[in-house]
mmCIF file of the C-alpha atoms, coordinates in Angstrom:
data_MODEL
# 
_entry.id   MODEL 
# 
loop_
_atom_site.group_PDB 
_atom_site.id 
_atom_site.type_symbol 
_atom_site.label_atom_id 
_atom_site.label_alt_id 
_atom_site.label_comp_id 
_atom_site.label_asym_id 
_atom_site.label_entity_id 
_atom_site.label_seq_id 
_atom_site.pdbx_PDB_ins_code 
_atom_site.Cartn_x 
_atom_site.Cartn_y 
_atom_site.Cartn_z 
_atom_site.occupancy 
_atom_site.B_iso_or_equiv 
_atom_site.pdbx_formal_charge 
_atom_site.auth_seq_id 
_atom_site.auth_comp_id 
_atom_site.auth_asym_id 
_atom_site.auth_atom_id 
_atom_site.pdbx_PDB_model_num 
ATOM 1   C CA . THR A 1 1   ? 0.004   0.031  -0.028 1.00 0.00 ? 1   THR A CA 1 
ATOM 2   C CA . GLY A 1 2   ? 1.329   3.440  -0.974 1.00 0.00 ? 2   GLY A CA 1 
ATOM 3   C CA . PRO A 1 3   ? 1.308   6.622  1.123  1.00 0.00 ? 3   PRO A CA 1 
ATOM 4   C CA . ARG A 1 4   ? -2.189  7.652  -0.167 1.00 0.00 ? 4   ARG A CA 1 
ATOM 5   C CA . GLY A 1 5   ? -3.666  4.311  0.898  1.00 0.00 ? 5   GLY A CA 1 
ATOM 6   C CA . ARG A 1 6   ? -1.922  4.422  4.269  1.00 0.00 ? 6   ARG A CA 1 
ATOM 7   C CA . ARG A 1 7   ? -3.166  8.021  4.744  1.00 0.00 ? 7   ARG A CA 1 
ATOM 8   C CA . ALA A 1 8   ? -6.760  6.819  4.039  1.00 0.00 ? 8   ALA A CA 1 
ATOM 9   C CA . MET A 1 9   ? -6.372  3.969  6.510  1.00 0.00 ? 9   MET A CA 1 
ATOM 10  C CA . ALA A 1 10  ? -5.109  6.266  9.254  1.00 0.00 ? 10  ALA A CA 1 
ATOM 11  C CA . ASP A 1 11  ? -7.864  8.689  8.620  1.00 0.00 ? 11  ASP A CA 1 
ATOM 12  C CA . MET A 1 12  ? -10.297 5.762  8.803  1.00 0.00 ? 12  MET A CA 1 
ATOM 13  C CA . TYR A 1 13  ? -8.870  4.648  12.159 1.00 0.00 ? 13  TYR A CA 1 
ATOM 14  C CA . ARG A 1 14  ? -9.162  8.115  13.512 1.00 0.00 ? 14  ARG A CA 1 
ATOM 15  C CA . ASN A 1 15  ? -12.777 8.463  12.315 1.00 0.00 ? 15  ASN A CA 1 
ATOM 16  C CA . LEU A 1 16  ? -13.477 5.037  14.175 1.00 0.00 ? 16  LEU A CA 1 
ATOM 17  C CA . GLU A 1 17  ? -11.750 6.493  17.302 1.00 0.00 ? 17  GLU A CA 1 
ATOM 18  C CA . ARG A 1 18  ? -8.984  3.808  17.013 1.00 0.00 ? 18  ARG A CA 1 
ATOM 19  C CA . TRP A 1 19  ? -6.459  6.403  18.054 1.00 0.00 ? 19  TRP A CA 1 
ATOM 20  C CA . ASP A 1 20  ? -3.465  4.052  18.682 1.00 0.00 ? 20  ASP A CA 1 
ATOM 21  C CA . GLU A 1 21  ? -3.670  2.497  15.291 1.00 0.00 ? 21  GLU A CA 1 
ATOM 22  C CA . ALA A 1 22  ? -4.136  5.928  13.581 1.00 0.00 ? 22  ALA A CA 1 
ATOM 23  C CA . GLU A 1 23  ? -1.165  7.307  15.484 1.00 0.00 ? 23  GLU A CA 1 
ATOM 24  C CA . GLY A 1 24  ? 1.195   4.483  14.287 1.00 0.00 ? 24  GLY A CA 1 
ATOM 25  C CA . LEU A 1 25  ? 0.250   5.118  10.677 1.00 0.00 ? 25  LEU A CA 1 
ATOM 26  C CA . TYR A 1 26  ? 0.689   8.900  10.969 1.00 0.00 ? 26  TYR A CA 1 
ATOM 27  C CA . ASP A 1 27  ? 4.094   8.204  12.579 1.00 0.00 ? 27  ASP A CA 1 
ATOM 28  C CA . ALA A 1 28  ? 5.115   6.211  9.491  1.00 0.00 ? 28  ALA A CA 1 
ATOM 29  C CA . LEU A 1 29  ? 3.716   8.820  7.149  1.00 0.00 ? 29  LEU A CA 1 
ATOM 30  C CA . ILE A 1 30  ? 5.536   11.621 8.851  1.00 0.00 ? 30  ILE A CA 1 
ATOM 31  C CA . THR A 1 31  ? 8.798   9.700  8.605  1.00 0.00 ? 31  THR A CA 1 
ATOM 32  C CA . GLU A 1 32  ? 8.278   9.673  4.815  1.00 0.00 ? 32  GLU A CA 1 
ATOM 33  C CA . ASN A 1 33  ? 6.968   13.231 4.493  1.00 0.00 ? 33  ASN A CA 1 
ATOM 34  C CA . ALA A 1 34  ? 7.909   15.526 7.431  1.00 0.00 ? 34  ALA A CA 1 
ATOM 35  C CA . ARG A 1 35  ? 6.798   18.680 5.618  1.00 0.00 ? 35  ARG A CA 1 
ATOM 36  C CA . ASP A 1 36  ? 2.963   17.844 5.401  1.00 0.00 ? 36  ASP A CA 1 
ATOM 37  C CA . TRP A 1 37  ? 1.254   19.902 8.103  1.00 0.00 ? 37  TRP A CA 1 
ATOM 38  C CA . ARG A 1 38  ? -1.889  17.735 7.741  1.00 0.00 ? 38  ARG A CA 1 
ATOM 39  C CA . LEU A 1 39  ? -0.120  14.738 9.109  1.00 0.00 ? 39  LEU A CA 1 
ATOM 40  C CA . TYR A 1 40  ? 1.096   16.487 12.208 1.00 0.00 ? 40  TYR A CA 1 
ATOM 41  C CA . PHE A 1 41  ? -2.495  17.863 12.785 1.00 0.00 ? 41  PHE A CA 1 
ATOM 42  C CA . ALA A 1 42  ? -4.067  14.408 12.472 1.00 0.00 ? 42  ALA A CA 1 
ATOM 43  C CA . ARG A 1 43  ? -1.501  12.741 14.658 1.00 0.00 ? 43  ARG A CA 1 
ATOM 44  C CA . GLY A 1 44  ? -1.837  15.646 17.163 1.00 0.00 ? 44  GLY A CA 1 
ATOM 45  C CA . ALA A 1 45  ? -5.603  15.052 17.402 1.00 0.00 ? 45  ALA A CA 1 
ATOM 46  C CA . ALA A 1 46  ? -4.997  11.286 17.895 1.00 0.00 ? 46  ALA A CA 1 
ATOM 47  C CA . ARG A 1 47  ? -2.515  11.985 20.635 1.00 0.00 ? 47  ARG A CA 1 
ATOM 48  C CA . ASP A 1 48  ? -4.837  14.407 22.296 1.00 0.00 ? 48  ASP A CA 1 
ATOM 49  C CA . ARG A 1 49  ? -7.545  11.733 22.420 1.00 0.00 ? 49  ARG A CA 1 
ATOM 50  C CA . LEU A 1 50  ? -5.019  9.199  23.838 1.00 0.00 ? 50  LEU A CA 1 
ATOM 51  C CA . GLY A 1 51  ? -4.572  11.737 26.696 1.00 0.00 ? 51  GLY A CA 1 
ATOM 52  C CA . ARG A 1 52  ? -1.017  12.602 25.729 1.00 0.00 ? 52  ARG A CA 1 
ATOM 53  C CA . TRP A 1 53  ? -1.411  16.453 25.552 1.00 0.00 ? 53  TRP A CA 1 
ATOM 54  C CA . SER A 1 54  ? 2.277   17.405 25.477 1.00 0.00 ? 54  SER A CA 1 
ATOM 55  C CA . GLU A 1 55  ? 2.936   15.250 22.432 1.00 0.00 ? 55  GLU A CA 1 
ATOM 56  C CA . ALA A 1 56  ? -0.285  16.451 20.810 1.00 0.00 ? 56  ALA A CA 1 
ATOM 57  C CA . GLU A 1 57  ? 0.470   20.158 21.483 1.00 0.00 ? 57  GLU A CA 1 
ATOM 58  C CA . ALA A 1 58  ? 4.049   19.691 20.002 1.00 0.00 ? 58  ALA A CA 1 
ATOM 59  C CA . ASP A 1 59  ? 2.315   18.202 16.839 1.00 0.00 ? 59  ASP A CA 1 
ATOM 60  C CA . LEU A 1 60  ? -0.219  20.964 16.528 1.00 0.00 ? 60  LEU A CA 1 
ATOM 61  C CA . ARG A 1 61  ? 2.539   23.605 16.900 1.00 0.00 ? 61  ARG A CA 1 
ATOM 62  C CA . ARG A 1 62  ? 4.550   21.754 14.262 1.00 0.00 ? 62  ARG A CA 1 
ATOM 63  C CA . ALA A 1 63  ? 1.600   21.894 11.920 1.00 0.00 ? 63  ALA A CA 1 
ATOM 64  C CA . LEU A 1 64  ? 1.356   25.677 12.423 1.00 0.00 ? 64  LEU A CA 1 
ATOM 65  C CA . GLU A 1 65  ? 5.045   26.093 11.792 1.00 0.00 ? 65  GLU A CA 1 
ATOM 66  C CA . LEU A 1 66  ? 4.714   24.300 8.545  1.00 0.00 ? 66  LEU A CA 1 
ATOM 67  C CA . SER A 1 67  ? 1.520   26.103 7.508  1.00 0.00 ? 67  SER A CA 1 
ATOM 68  C CA . PRO A 1 68  ? 0.870   29.139 9.788  1.00 0.00 ? 68  PRO A CA 1 
ATOM 69  C CA . GLU A 1 69  ? -2.525  30.137 8.255  1.00 0.00 ? 69  GLU A CA 1 
ATOM 70  C CA . GLN A 1 70  ? -4.496  26.950 8.938  1.00 0.00 ? 70  GLN A CA 1 
ATOM 71  C CA . PRO A 1 71  ? -7.735  27.808 10.704 1.00 0.00 ? 71  PRO A CA 1 
ATOM 72  C CA . ASP A 1 72  ? -8.503  24.223 11.680 1.00 0.00 ? 72  ASP A CA 1 
ATOM 73  C CA . VAL A 1 73  ? -5.231  23.824 13.400 1.00 0.00 ? 73  VAL A CA 1 
ATOM 74  C CA . SER A 1 74  ? -5.362  27.299 15.008 1.00 0.00 ? 74  SER A CA 1 
ATOM 75  C CA . ASN A 1 75  ? -8.939  26.483 16.283 1.00 0.00 ? 75  ASN A CA 1 
ATOM 76  C CA . TYR A 1 76  ? -8.039  23.125 17.534 1.00 0.00 ? 76  TYR A CA 1 
ATOM 77  C CA . LEU A 1 77  ? -4.958  24.345 19.486 1.00 0.00 ? 77  LEU A CA 1 
ATOM 78  C CA . GLY A 1 78  ? -6.724  27.488 20.745 1.00 0.00 ? 78  GLY A CA 1 
ATOM 79  C CA . TYR A 1 79  ? -9.860  25.567 21.852 1.00 0.00 ? 79  TYR A CA 1 
ATOM 80  C CA . THR A 1 80  ? -7.813  22.943 23.649 1.00 0.00 ? 80  THR A CA 1 
ATOM 81  C CA . LEU A 1 81  ? -5.844  25.499 25.404 1.00 0.00 ? 81  LEU A CA 1 
ATOM 82  C CA . VAL A 1 82  ? -9.049  27.161 26.426 1.00 0.00 ? 82  VAL A CA 1 
ATOM 83  C CA . GLU A 1 83  ? -10.398 23.917 27.797 1.00 0.00 ? 83  GLU A CA 1 
ATOM 84  C CA . ARG A 1 84  ? -7.234  23.294 29.629 1.00 0.00 ? 84  ARG A CA 1 
ATOM 85  C CA . GLY A 1 85  ? -7.063  26.914 31.009 1.00 0.00 ? 85  GLY A CA 1 
ATOM 86  C CA . GLU A 1 86  ? -3.671  27.333 29.636 1.00 0.00 ? 86  GLU A CA 1 
ATOM 87  C CA . ASN A 1 87  ? -2.158  30.296 27.673 1.00 0.00 ? 87  ASN A CA 1 
ATOM 88  C CA . MET A 1 88  ? -5.445  31.942 27.456 1.00 0.00 ? 88  MET A CA 1 
ATOM 89  C CA . ASP A 1 89  ? -4.055  35.073 25.574 1.00 0.00 ? 89  ASP A CA 1 
ATOM 90  C CA . GLU A 1 90  ? -2.492  32.871 22.979 1.00 0.00 ? 90  GLU A CA 1 
ATOM 91  C CA . ALA A 1 91  ? -5.599  30.748 22.712 1.00 0.00 ? 91  ALA A CA 1 
ATOM 92  C CA . LEU A 1 92  ? -7.742  33.824 22.119 1.00 0.00 ? 92  LEU A CA 1 
ATOM 93  C CA . ARG A 1 93  ? -5.206  35.106 19.413 1.00 0.00 ? 93  ARG A CA 1 
ATOM 94  C CA . LEU A 1 94  ? -5.243  31.618 17.693 1.00 0.00 ? 94  LEU A CA 1 
ATOM 95  C CA . ILE A 1 95  ? -9.062  31.368 17.662 1.00 0.00 ? 95  ILE A CA 1 
ATOM 96  C CA . ARG A 1 96  ? -9.439  34.978 16.480 1.00 0.00 ? 96  ARG A CA 1 
ATOM 97  C CA . SER A 1 97  ? -7.252  34.190 13.611 1.00 0.00 ? 97  SER A CA 1 
ATOM 98  C CA . ALA A 1 98  ? -9.148  31.064 12.703 1.00 0.00 ? 98  ALA A CA 1 
ATOM 99  C CA . VAL A 1 99  ? -12.515 33.071 12.737 1.00 0.00 ? 99  VAL A CA 1 
ATOM 100 C CA . ALA A 1 100 ? -10.879 35.737 10.695 1.00 0.00 ? 100 ALA A CA 1 
ATOM 101 C CA . GLN A 1 101 ? -9.945  33.145 8.051  1.00 0.00 ? 101 GLN A CA 1 
ATOM 102 C CA . ARG A 1 102 ? -13.172 31.176 8.314  1.00 0.00 ? 102 ARG A CA 1 
ATOM 103 C CA . PRO A 1 103 ? -16.073 33.396 9.470  1.00 0.00 ? 103 PRO A CA 1 
ATOM 104 C CA . MET A 1 104 ? -18.825 31.142 8.249  1.00 0.00 ? 104 MET A CA 1 
ATOM 105 C CA . SER A 1 105 ? -17.661 28.179 10.379 1.00 0.00 ? 105 SER A CA 1 
ATOM 106 C CA . GLY A 1 106 ? -20.010 27.666 13.272 1.00 0.00 ? 106 GLY A CA 1 
ATOM 107 C CA . ALA A 1 107 ? -17.584 25.360 15.084 1.00 0.00 ? 107 ALA A CA 1 
ATOM 108 C CA . ILE A 1 108 ? -14.753 27.916 14.928 1.00 0.00 ? 108 ILE A CA 1 
ATOM 109 C CA . THR A 1 109 ? -17.114 30.823 15.913 1.00 0.00 ? 109 THR A CA 1 
ATOM 110 C CA . ASP A 1 110 ? -18.226 28.676 18.892 1.00 0.00 ? 110 ASP A CA 1 
ATOM 111 C CA . SER A 1 111 ? -14.693 28.297 20.003 1.00 0.00 ? 111 SER A CA 1 
ATOM 112 C CA . LEU A 1 112 ? -14.290 32.028 20.220 1.00 0.00 ? 112 LEU A CA 1 
ATOM 113 C CA . GLY A 1 113 ? -17.577 32.411 22.124 1.00 0.00 ? 113 GLY A CA 1 
ATOM 114 C CA . TRP A 1 114 ? -16.418 29.639 24.532 1.00 0.00 ? 114 TRP A CA 1 
ATOM 115 C CA . ALA A 1 115 ? -13.102 31.297 25.091 1.00 0.00 ? 115 ALA A CA 1 
ATOM 116 C CA . TYR A 1 116 ? -14.854 34.437 26.080 1.00 0.00 ? 116 TYR A CA 1 
ATOM 117 C CA . PHE A 1 117 ? -17.082 32.415 28.407 1.00 0.00 ? 117 PHE A CA 1 
ATOM 118 C CA . LYS A 1 118 ? -14.007 30.810 30.027 1.00 0.00 ? 118 LYS A CA 1 
ATOM 119 C CA . LEU A 1 119 ? -12.459 34.193 30.398 1.00 0.00 ? 119 LEU A CA 1 
ATOM 120 C CA . GLY A 1 120 ? -15.640 35.447 32.178 1.00 0.00 ? 120 GLY A CA 1 
ATOM 121 C CA . ASP A 1 121 ? -16.681 37.823 29.415 1.00 0.00 ? 121 ASP A CA 1 
ATOM 122 C CA . TYR A 1 122 ? -20.198 36.469 29.231 1.00 0.00 ? 122 TYR A CA 1 
ATOM 123 C CA . GLU A 1 123 ? -21.806 39.199 27.043 1.00 0.00 ? 123 GLU A CA 1 
ATOM 124 C CA . GLN A 1 124 ? -19.112 38.795 24.484 1.00 0.00 ? 124 GLN A CA 1 
ATOM 125 C CA . ALA A 1 125 ? -19.572 35.020 24.715 1.00 0.00 ? 125 ALA A CA 1 
ATOM 126 C CA . VAL A 1 126 ? -23.379 35.437 23.967 1.00 0.00 ? 126 VAL A CA 1 
ATOM 127 C CA . THR A 1 127 ? -22.566 37.417 20.892 1.00 0.00 ? 127 THR A CA 1 
ATOM 128 C CA . TYR A 1 128 ? -20.338 34.812 19.402 1.00 0.00 ? 128 TYR A CA 1 
ATOM 129 C CA . LEU A 1 129 ? -22.258 31.888 20.524 1.00 0.00 ? 129 LEU A CA 1 
ATOM 130 C CA . GLU A 1 130 ? -25.565 33.211 19.087 1.00 0.00 ? 130 GLU A CA 1 
ATOM 131 C CA . ARG A 1 131 ? -23.680 33.627 15.717 1.00 0.00 ? 131 ARG A CA 1 
ATOM 132 C CA . ALA A 1 132 ? -22.401 30.130 15.984 1.00 0.00 ? 132 ALA A CA 1 
ATOM 133 C CA . VAL A 1 133 ? -25.843 28.723 16.542 1.00 0.00 ? 133 VAL A CA 1 
ATOM 134 C CA . GLU A 1 134 ? -27.011 30.719 13.470 1.00 0.00 ? 134 GLU A CA 1 
ATOM 135 C CA . LEU A 1 135 ? -24.222 29.100 11.519 1.00 0.00 ? 135 LEU A CA 1 
ATOM 136 C CA . GLU A 1 136 ? -24.752 25.560 12.928 1.00 0.00 ? 136 GLU A CA 1 
ATOM 137 C CA . PRO A 1 137 ? -28.192 25.309 14.474 1.00 0.00 ? 137 PRO A CA 1 
ATOM 138 C CA . ALA A 1 138 ? -28.124 21.409 14.841 1.00 0.00 ? 138 ALA A CA 1 
ATOM 139 C CA . SER A 1 139 ? -24.899 21.209 16.853 1.00 0.00 ? 139 SER A CA 1 
ATOM 140 C CA . PRO A 1 140 ? -25.765 20.125 20.336 1.00 0.00 ? 140 PRO A CA 1 
ATOM 141 C CA . VAL A 1 141 ? -22.397 21.322 21.788 1.00 0.00 ? 141 VAL A CA 1 
ATOM 142 C CA . ILE A 1 142 ? -22.835 24.846 20.273 1.00 0.00 ? 142 ILE A CA 1 
ATOM 143 C CA . VAL A 1 143 ? -26.518 25.065 21.560 1.00 0.00 ? 143 VAL A CA 1 
ATOM 144 C CA . ASP A 1 144 ? -25.371 23.826 24.954 1.00 0.00 ? 144 ASP A CA 1 
ATOM 145 C CA . HIS A 1 145 ? -22.645 26.526 25.136 1.00 0.00 ? 145 HIS A CA 1 
ATOM 146 C CA . LEU A 1 146 ? -25.158 29.203 24.272 1.00 0.00 ? 146 LEU A CA 1 
ATOM 147 C CA . GLY A 1 147 ? -27.399 27.879 27.087 1.00 0.00 ? 147 GLY A CA 1 
ATOM 148 C CA . ASP A 1 148 ? -24.521 28.179 29.529 1.00 0.00 ? 148 ASP A CA 1 
ATOM 149 C CA . ALA A 1 149 ? -23.772 31.809 28.349 1.00 0.00 ? 149 ALA A CA 1 
ATOM 150 C CA . TYR A 1 150 ? -27.355 32.813 28.576 1.00 0.00 ? 150 TYR A CA 1 
ATOM 151 C CA . TRP A 1 151 ? -27.450 31.428 32.104 1.00 0.00 ? 151 TRP A CA 1 
ATOM 152 C CA . ARG A 1 152 ? -24.493 33.528 33.163 1.00 0.00 ? 152 ARG A CA 1 
ATOM 153 C CA . VAL A 1 153 ? -25.989 36.845 31.817 1.00 0.00 ? 153 VAL A CA 1 
ATOM 154 C CA . GLY A 1 154 ? -29.294 36.089 33.674 1.00 0.00 ? 154 GLY A CA 1 
ATOM 155 C CA . ARG A 1 155 ? -31.344 34.981 30.640 1.00 0.00 ? 155 ARG A CA 1 
ATOM 156 C CA . ARG A 1 156 ? -32.618 31.924 32.528 1.00 0.00 ? 156 ARG A CA 1 
ATOM 157 C CA . ILE A 1 157 ? -35.618 31.059 30.389 1.00 0.00 ? 157 ILE A CA 1 
ATOM 158 C CA . GLU A 1 158 ? -33.539 31.190 27.135 1.00 0.00 ? 158 GLU A CA 1 
ATOM 159 C CA . ALA A 1 159 ? -30.818 29.148 28.766 1.00 0.00 ? 159 ALA A CA 1 
ATOM 160 C CA . ARG A 1 160 ? -33.258 26.308 29.644 1.00 0.00 ? 160 ARG A CA 1 
ATOM 161 C CA . PHE A 1 161 ? -34.778 26.444 26.193 1.00 0.00 ? 161 PHE A CA 1 
ATOM 162 C CA . GLN A 1 162 ? -31.258 26.085 24.651 1.00 0.00 ? 162 GLN A CA 1 
ATOM 163 C CA . TRP A 1 163 ? -30.283 23.135 26.948 1.00 0.00 ? 163 TRP A CA 1 
ATOM 164 C CA . GLN A 1 164 ? -33.583 21.377 26.163 1.00 0.00 ? 164 GLN A CA 1 
ATOM 165 C CA . ARG A 1 165 ? -32.853 21.901 22.501 1.00 0.00 ? 165 ARG A CA 1 
ATOM 166 C CA . ALA A 1 166 ? -29.230 20.619 22.906 1.00 0.00 ? 166 ALA A CA 1 
ATOM 167 C CA . ILE A 1 167 ? -30.698 17.437 24.661 1.00 0.00 ? 167 ILE A CA 1 
ATOM 168 C CA . SER A 1 168 ? -33.211 16.975 21.662 1.00 0.00 ? 168 SER A CA 1 
ATOM 169 C CA . LEU A 1 169 ? -30.436 17.215 19.294 1.00 0.00 ? 169 LEU A CA 1 
ATOM 170 C CA . TYR A 1 170 ? -28.299 14.567 20.997 1.00 0.00 ? 170 TYR A CA 1 
ATOM 171 C CA . PRO A 1 171 ? -30.418 12.683 23.480 1.00 0.00 ? 171 PRO A CA 1 
ATOM 172 C CA . GLU A 1 172 ? -27.713 10.118 24.271 1.00 0.00 ? 172 GLU A CA 1 
ATOM 173 C CA . GLY A 1 173 ? -25.215 12.835 25.199 1.00 0.00 ? 173 GLY A CA 1 
# 
């Protein structure tokens, strides 16, 4: 199997959440082509899911070195830093850059709203999270985040409505 076939297999393992197998294939592919930012990004995501953040972060930063204007990488790294409560200024800068590059992405806009939420700027969070829900109204995570922001600004009825909506969009979650 050539590199293209192994890449497809690695991506398939990642989609199936078989992180160990995906990581092994990405390792081999990176050995063959150390200049492809997409391989570092994919391996970083797998390593993050394996709970090996320091290695994942190194891969994500390498992906950005190789291709600095990648909104998906900037968003992933920024959002994960926000979730971990680390380097919040850098995280906000990364996510703002991703939003500027891909303003019609609900997921990326959600990341910016969630960053403001984590920073305690709930009004700003509401602004971005409402926009994210406009862009991706069927995302239970984004809808849930909007509910959380509404709650923090005292919009209790709207918060409950959004939470109920999130549950209806993903009843198992």
